[in-house]
Amino acid sequence: MFTGIIEEVGEVAAIEHRGDSAVLTVKAQRIVDDLVHGASIAVSGVCLTIVGWQPGELTAIEFDVMGETLKRSVIGALSVGDRVNLERAVRADARLDGHVVQGHVDGTGVVVSRTPGDAWESVRFGLPVELARFVAEKGSIAVDGVSLTVAAVGPDWFEVGLIPETLRATTLGARAAGDPVNLEVDVLAKYVGRLLEATR
């Protein structure tokens, strides 16, 4: 489980496609002090398992990526040099500063527009219609693993406000109109939706 509070922006060092899977290597510096084989790290919102690492000035962390993840997220489209948001799994004794993020990406969306404010920025994202019913004004959503509060919703879009810290400390500050993003809707909304379907 994650919180959507990004610890570091890493860089893709390699992505090696192997049929319907891949091995992703990401360089990082701050999140590497307690790496454990088999531990989970959210890479731009996708929960991936550490399968190895190479120490250095920047540690190169390796992850296996299965076909389902490549299909549902933007991980498969990453290139060497791309920046990715990184977050270690939350500890049981830590504060839950964002919201409950599983790292199970529901689908992808796209940056529609950016509107600068005095000290913040409003960003509109398009999303698949089948996910739109799980997004509510003032609810939570994870975009590329970043925990955000929804400011406005439409039939196939939602808007968020990004504070300067989010713009600086995550990849969202550099996303432009047309860029794809990973989306994870609130897990509670998904369970409620499933329960309502079961009672019909």
PDB file of C-alpha atoms in Angstrom:
ATOM      1  CA  MET A   1       0.000   0.000   0.000  1.00  0.00           C
ATOM      2  CA  PHE A   2       1.095   3.544  -0.758  1.00  0.00           C
ATOM      3  CA  THR A   3      -0.044   7.069   0.130  1.00  0.00           C
ATOM      4  CA  GLY A   4       0.527   8.990  -3.099  1.00  0.00           C
ATOM      5  CA  ILE A   5       3.143  11.213  -1.460  1.00  0.00           C
ATOM      6  CA  ILE A   6       6.091  11.041  -3.861  1.00  0.00           C
ATOM      7  CA  GLU A   7       9.509  10.575  -2.256  1.00  0.00           C
ATOM      8  CA  GLU A   8      11.720  11.052  -5.289  1.00  0.00           C
ATOM      9  CA  VAL A   9      11.681  11.545  -9.039  1.00  0.00           C
ATOM     10  CA  GLY A  10      13.848   8.858 -10.635  1.00  0.00           C
ATOM     11  CA  GLU A  11      15.043   8.293 -14.177  1.00  0.00           C
ATOM     12  CA  VAL A  12      14.501   5.338 -16.492  1.00  0.00           C
ATOM     13  CA  ALA A  13      17.898   3.729 -17.169  1.00  0.00           C
ATOM     14  CA  ALA A  14      16.625   0.866 -19.348  1.00  0.00           C
ATOM     15  CA  ILE A  15      13.495  -0.979 -20.411  1.00  0.00           C
ATOM     16  CA  GLU A  16      14.003  -4.381 -21.983  1.00  0.00           C
ATOM     17  CA  HIS A  17      10.912  -5.884 -23.598  1.00  0.00           C
ATOM     18  CA  ARG A  18      10.705  -9.671 -23.420  1.00  0.00           C
ATOM     19  CA  GLY A  19       7.679 -10.839 -25.367  1.00  0.00           C
ATOM     20  CA  ASP A  20       4.630  -9.779 -23.362  1.00  0.00           C
ATOM     21  CA  SER A  21       6.699  -8.674 -20.351  1.00  0.00           C
ATOM     22  CA  ALA A  22       9.614  -6.357 -19.651  1.00  0.00           C
ATOM     23  CA  VAL A  23      12.410  -5.561 -17.221  1.00  0.00           C
ATOM     24  CA  LEU A  24      12.442  -1.905 -16.164  1.00  0.00           C
ATOM     25  CA  THR A  25      15.537  -0.318 -14.617  1.00  0.00           C
ATOM     26  CA  VAL A  26      15.175   2.987 -12.768  1.00  0.00           C
ATOM     27  CA  LYS A  27      17.958   5.118 -11.280  1.00  0.00           C
ATOM     28  CA  ALA A  28      17.274   6.599  -7.848  1.00  0.00           C
ATOM     29  CA  GLN A  29      19.176   8.148  -4.963  1.00  0.00           C
ATOM     30  CA  ARG A  30      16.967   8.910  -1.961  1.00  0.00           C
ATOM     31  CA  ILE A  31      14.773   5.804  -1.691  1.00  0.00           C
ATOM     32  CA  VAL A  32      17.602   3.267  -1.838  1.00  0.00           C
ATOM     33  CA  ASP A  33      18.731   3.089   1.799  1.00  0.00           C
ATOM     34  CA  ASP A  34      16.475   0.135   2.676  1.00  0.00           C
ATOM     35  CA  LEU A  35      16.060  -1.791  -0.586  1.00  0.00           C
ATOM     36  CA  VAL A  36      14.959  -5.391  -0.118  1.00  0.00           C
ATOM     37  CA  HIS A  37      14.588  -8.039  -2.804  1.00  0.00           C
ATOM     38  CA  GLY A  38      10.842  -8.563  -3.342  1.00  0.00           C
ATOM     39  CA  ALA A  39       9.807  -5.231  -1.797  1.00  0.00           C
ATOM     40  CA  SER A  40       7.312  -2.971  -3.564  1.00  0.00           C
ATOM     41  CA  ILE A  41       7.918   0.472  -5.012  1.00  0.00           C
ATOM     42  CA  ALA A  42       5.311   2.539  -6.839  1.00  0.00           C
ATOM     43  CA  VAL A  43       6.774   3.722 -10.144  1.00  0.00           C
ATOM     44  CA  SER A  44       4.546   6.533 -11.436  1.00  0.00           C
ATOM     45  CA  GLY A  45       1.710   4.898  -9.550  1.00  0.00           C
ATOM     46  CA  VAL A  46       2.370   1.300 -10.599  1.00  0.00           C
ATOM     47  CA  CYS A  47       3.228  -1.127  -7.791  1.00  0.00           C
ATOM     48  CA  LEU A  48       6.337  -2.997  -8.970  1.00  0.00           C
ATOM     49  CA  THR A  49       8.470  -5.623  -7.222  1.00  0.00           C
ATOM     50  CA  ILE A  50      12.219  -5.132  -6.796  1.00  0.00           C
ATOM     51  CA  VAL A  51      14.108  -8.020  -8.424  1.00  0.00           C
ATOM     52  CA  GLY A  52      17.613  -6.573  -8.149  1.00  0.00           C
ATOM     53  CA  TRP A  53      19.737  -3.444  -7.962  1.00  0.00           C
ATOM     54  CA  GLN A  54      23.212  -2.159  -8.755  1.00  0.00           C
ATOM     55  CA  PRO A  55      24.718   0.348  -6.295  1.00  0.00           C
ATOM     56  CA  GLY A  56      26.482   3.433  -7.580  1.00  0.00           C
ATOM     57  CA  GLU A  57      26.264   7.208  -7.406  1.00  0.00           C
ATOM     58  CA  LEU A  58      22.680   6.545  -8.494  1.00  0.00           C
ATOM     59  CA  THR A  59      21.381   3.068  -7.681  1.00  0.00           C
ATOM     60  CA  ALA A  60      19.873   1.193 -10.634  1.00  0.00           C
ATOM     61  CA  ILE A  61      16.784  -0.686  -9.396  1.00  0.00           C
ATOM     62  CA  GLU A  62      15.361  -3.490 -11.538  1.00  0.00           C
ATOM     63  CA  PHE A  63      11.690  -4.487 -11.749  1.00  0.00           C
ATOM     64  CA  ASP A  64       9.869  -7.238 -13.626  1.00  0.00           C
ATOM     65  CA  VAL A  65       6.812  -5.883 -15.460  1.00  0.00           C
ATOM     66  CA  MET A  66       4.110  -8.294 -16.625  1.00  0.00           C
ATOM     67  CA  GLY A  67       1.872  -7.993 -19.667  1.00  0.00           C
ATOM     68  CA  GLU A  68      -1.196  -6.800 -17.728  1.00  0.00           C
ATOM     69  CA  THR A  69       0.802  -3.875 -16.348  1.00  0.00           C
ATOM     70  CA  LEU A  70       2.146  -2.984 -19.793  1.00  0.00           C
ATOM     71  CA  LYS A  71      -1.395  -3.052 -21.176  1.00  0.00           C
ATOM     72  CA  ARG A  72      -3.082  -0.975 -18.434  1.00  0.00           C
ATOM     73  CA  SER A  73      -0.411   1.630 -17.715  1.00  0.00           C
ATOM     74  CA  VAL A  74       2.050   3.893 -19.498  1.00  0.00           C
ATOM     75  CA  ILE A  75       5.027   1.864 -18.222  1.00  0.00           C
ATOM     76  CA  GLY A  76       5.455   0.076 -21.567  1.00  0.00           C
ATOM     77  CA  ALA A  77       5.809   3.395 -23.395  1.00  0.00           C
ATOM     78  CA  LEU A  78       8.631   4.663 -21.179  1.00  0.00           C
ATOM     79  CA  SER A  79      12.005   5.435 -22.760  1.00  0.00           C
ATOM     80  CA  VAL A  80      15.512   5.798 -21.368  1.00  0.00           C
ATOM     81  CA  GLY A  81      15.800   9.206 -19.709  1.00  0.00           C
ATOM     82  CA  ASP A  82      12.096   9.536 -18.850  1.00  0.00           C
ATOM     83  CA  ARG A  83      11.407  10.761 -15.328  1.00  0.00           C
ATOM     84  CA  VAL A  84       9.161   8.717 -13.033  1.00  0.00           C
ATOM     85  CA  ASN A  85       7.608   9.317  -9.612  1.00  0.00           C
ATOM     86  CA  LEU A  86       8.862   6.935  -6.905  1.00  0.00           C
ATOM     87  CA  GLU A  87       7.344   5.984  -3.563  1.00  0.00           C
ATOM     88  CA  ARG A  88       8.211   3.133  -1.216  1.00  0.00           C
ATOM     89  CA  ALA A  89       5.405   1.122   0.368  1.00  0.00           C
ATOM     90  CA  VAL A  90       3.974   2.807   3.461  1.00  0.00           C
ATOM     91  CA  ARG A  91       5.131   1.520   6.850  1.00  0.00           C
ATOM     92  CA  ALA A  92       2.497   0.464   9.371  1.00  0.00           C
ATOM     93  CA  ASP A  93       3.816   3.014  11.879  1.00  0.00           C
ATOM     94  CA  ALA A  94       3.830   5.944   9.430  1.00  0.00           C
ATOM     95  CA  ARG A  95       1.363   8.763   8.874  1.00  0.00           C
ATOM     96  CA  LEU A  96      -1.037   8.313   5.952  1.00  0.00           C
ATOM     97  CA  ASP A  97      -0.586  11.796   4.503  1.00  0.00           C
ATOM     98  CA  GLY A  98      -2.221  11.236   1.100  1.00  0.00           C
ATOM     99  CA  HIS A  99      -4.909   8.577   0.617  1.00  0.00           C
ATOM    100  CA  VAL A 100      -4.933   4.790   0.291  1.00  0.00           C
ATOM    101  CA  VAL A 101      -3.161   4.066  -3.007  1.00  0.00           C
ATOM    102  CA  GLN A 102      -2.728   0.428  -3.998  1.00  0.00           C
ATOM    103  CA  GLY A 103      -0.473   0.904  -6.990  1.00  0.00           C
ATOM    104  CA  HIS A 104      -3.026  -1.013  -9.079  1.00  0.00           C
ATOM    105  CA  VAL A 105      -3.509   1.263 -12.069  1.00  0.00           C
ATOM    106  CA  ASP A 106      -7.082   1.242 -13.408  1.00  0.00           C
ATOM    107  CA  GLY A 107      -6.245   2.778 -16.762  1.00  0.00           C
ATOM    108  CA  THR A 108      -4.617   5.701 -18.463  1.00  0.00           C
ATOM    109  CA  GLY A 109      -5.735   9.254 -19.053  1.00  0.00           C
ATOM    110  CA  VAL A 110      -4.291  12.245 -20.842  1.00  0.00           C
ATOM    111  CA  VAL A 111      -3.445  15.832 -19.930  1.00  0.00           C
ATOM    112  CA  VAL A 112      -6.104  17.987 -21.623  1.00  0.00           C
ATOM    113  CA  SER A 113      -5.098  21.470 -20.484  1.00  0.00           C
ATOM    114  CA  ARG A 114      -3.141  23.486 -17.928  1.00  0.00           C
ATOM    115  CA  THR A 115      -4.268  26.824 -16.515  1.00  0.00           C
ATOM    116  CA  PRO A 116      -1.699  28.714 -14.398  1.00  0.00           C
ATOM    117  CA  GLY A 117      -2.806  30.555 -11.264  1.00  0.00           C
ATOM    118  CA  ASP A 118      -0.845  33.000  -9.119  1.00  0.00           C
ATOM    119  CA  ALA A 119       0.943  30.297  -7.108  1.00  0.00           C
ATOM    120  CA  TRP A 120      -0.632  27.087  -8.368  1.00  0.00           C
ATOM    121  CA  GLU A 121      -1.912  25.470 -11.537  1.00  0.00           C
ATOM    122  CA  SER A 122      -5.232  23.908 -12.551  1.00  0.00           C
ATOM    123  CA  VAL A 123      -4.808  20.806 -14.709  1.00  0.00           C
ATOM    124  CA  ARG A 124      -7.588  19.009 -16.586  1.00  0.00           C
ATOM    125  CA  PHE A 125      -7.211  15.313 -17.400  1.00  0.00           C
ATOM    126  CA  GLY A 126      -9.297  13.229 -19.761  1.00  0.00           C
ATOM    127  CA  LEU A 127     -10.193   9.749 -18.568  1.00  0.00           C
ATOM    128  CA  PRO A 128     -12.020   6.693 -19.899  1.00  0.00           C
ATOM    129  CA  VAL A 129     -15.803   6.911 -19.420  1.00  0.00           C
ATOM    130  CA  GLU A 130     -15.807   3.607 -17.516  1.00  0.00           C
ATOM    131  CA  LEU A 131     -13.596   5.186 -14.832  1.00  0.00           C
ATOM    132  CA  ALA A 132     -15.429   8.532 -14.683  1.00  0.00           C
ATOM    133  CA  ARG A 133     -18.186   7.150 -12.420  1.00  0.00           C
ATOM    134  CA  PHE A 134     -15.579   6.520  -9.698  1.00  0.00           C
ATOM    135  CA  VAL A 135     -14.323  10.117  -9.667  1.00  0.00           C
ATOM    136  CA  ALA A 136     -16.118  12.625  -7.440  1.00  0.00           C
ATOM    137  CA  GLU A 137     -15.587  16.292  -6.669  1.00  0.00           C
ATOM    138  CA  LYS A 138     -13.471  16.606  -3.504  1.00  0.00           C
ATOM    139  CA  GLY A 139     -12.656  12.895  -3.746  1.00  0.00           C
ATOM    140  CA  SER A 140      -9.196  11.406  -4.150  1.00  0.00           C
ATOM    141  CA  ILE A 141      -7.430  10.122  -7.261  1.00  0.00           C
ATOM    142  CA  ALA A 142      -3.846   9.069  -7.976  1.00  0.00           C
ATOM    143  CA  VAL A 143      -2.301  10.468 -11.178  1.00  0.00           C
ATOM    144  CA  ASP A 144       1.083   8.915 -11.966  1.00  0.00           C
ATOM    145  CA  GLY A 145       1.046   7.830  -8.328  1.00  0.00           C
ATOM    146  CA  VAL A 146       0.470  11.330  -6.925  1.00  0.00           C
ATOM    147  CA  SER A 147      -2.391  11.643  -4.417  1.00  0.00           C
ATOM    148  CA  LEU A 148      -4.621  14.494  -5.585  1.00  0.00           C
ATOM    149  CA  THR A 149      -7.961  16.006  -4.615  1.00  0.00           C
ATOM    150  CA  VAL A 150     -10.488  16.347  -7.441  1.00  0.00           C
ATOM    151  CA  ALA A 151     -11.610  19.971  -7.885  1.00  0.00           C
ATOM    152  CA  ALA A 152     -14.149  19.477 -10.691  1.00  0.00           C
ATOM    153  CA  VAL A 153     -15.570  16.632 -12.777  1.00  0.00           C
ATOM    154  CA  GLY A 154     -17.217  16.176 -16.163  1.00  0.00           C
ATOM    155  CA  PRO A 155     -18.484  13.195 -18.153  1.00  0.00           C
ATOM    156  CA  ASP A 156     -14.989  12.212 -19.318  1.00  0.00           C
ATOM    157  CA  TRP A 157     -12.636  14.590 -17.489  1.00  0.00           C
ATOM    158  CA  PHE A 158     -11.614  15.842 -14.053  1.00  0.00           C
ATOM    159  CA  GLU A 159      -9.559  18.776 -12.795  1.00  0.00           C
ATOM    160  CA  VAL A 160      -7.080  19.112  -9.960  1.00  0.00           C
ATOM    161  CA  GLY A 161      -5.154  22.018  -8.500  1.00  0.00           C
ATOM    162  CA  LEU A 162      -1.390  21.542  -8.217  1.00  0.00           C
ATOM    163  CA  ILE A 163       0.457  23.465  -5.530  1.00  0.00           C
ATOM    164  CA  PRO A 164       4.059  24.611  -6.126  1.00  0.00           C
ATOM    165  CA  GLU A 165       5.454  21.681  -4.116  1.00  0.00           C
ATOM    166  CA  THR A 166       3.634  19.145  -6.307  1.00  0.00           C
ATOM    167  CA  LEU A 167       4.781  20.942  -9.450  1.00  0.00           C
ATOM    168  CA  ARG A 168       8.380  20.878  -8.185  1.00  0.00           C
ATOM    169  CA  ALA A 169       8.600  17.455  -6.524  1.00  0.00           C
ATOM    170  CA  THR A 170       6.760  15.264  -9.057  1.00  0.00           C
ATOM    171  CA  THR A 171       6.671  14.667 -12.803  1.00  0.00           C
ATOM    172  CA  LEU A 172       3.300  16.433 -13.019  1.00  0.00           C
ATOM    173  CA  GLY A 173       5.047  19.796 -13.235  1.00  0.00           C
ATOM    174  CA  ALA A 174       6.447  18.838 -16.645  1.00  0.00           C
ATOM    175  CA  ARG A 175       3.443  17.048 -18.141  1.00  0.00           C
ATOM    176  CA  ALA A 176       2.083  18.845 -21.214  1.00  0.00           C
ATOM    177  CA  ALA A 177      -1.248  18.664 -23.025  1.00  0.00           C
ATOM    178  CA  GLY A 178      -1.458  15.320 -24.799  1.00  0.00           C
ATOM    179  CA  ASP A 179       0.844  13.472 -22.393  1.00  0.00           C
ATOM    180  CA  PRO A 180      -0.506  10.137 -21.093  1.00  0.00           C
ATOM    181  CA  VAL A 181      -0.739   9.462 -17.352  1.00  0.00           C
ATOM    182  CA  ASN A 182      -1.527   6.496 -15.119  1.00  0.00           C
ATOM    183  CA  LEU A 183      -4.809   6.710 -13.189  1.00  0.00           C
ATOM    184  CA  GLU A 184      -5.896   4.905 -10.048  1.00  0.00           C
ATOM    185  CA  VAL A 185      -9.357   5.789  -8.790  1.00  0.00           C
ATOM    186  CA  ASP A 186     -10.236   5.593  -5.116  1.00  0.00           C
ATOM    187  CA  VAL A 187     -10.428   1.967  -3.971  1.00  0.00           C
ATOM    188  CA  LEU A 188     -13.480   2.659  -1.771  1.00  0.00           C
ATOM    189  CA  ALA A 189     -15.387   3.980  -4.787  1.00  0.00           C
ATOM    190  CA  LYS A 190     -14.517   0.809  -6.707  1.00  0.00           C
ATOM    191  CA  TYR A 191     -15.826  -1.433  -3.926  1.00  0.00           C
ATOM    192  CA  VAL A 192     -19.036   0.570  -3.594  1.00  0.00           C
ATOM    193  CA  GLY A 193     -19.541   0.351  -7.360  1.00  0.00           C
ATOM    194  CA  ARG A 194     -18.993  -3.406  -7.291  1.00  0.00           C
ATOM    195  CA  LEU A 195     -21.446  -3.866  -4.421  1.00  0.00           C
ATOM    196  CA  LEU A 196     -24.104  -1.844  -6.239  1.00  0.00           C
ATOM    197  CA  GLU A 197     -23.635  -3.986  -9.361  1.00  0.00           C
ATOM    198  CA  ALA A 198     -24.027  -7.156  -7.294  1.00  0.00           C
ATOM    199  CA  THR A 199     -27.368  -6.000  -5.838  1.00  0.00           C
ATOM    200  CA  ARG A 200     -28.994  -5.280  -9.216  1.00  0.00           C
TER     201      ARG A 200
END
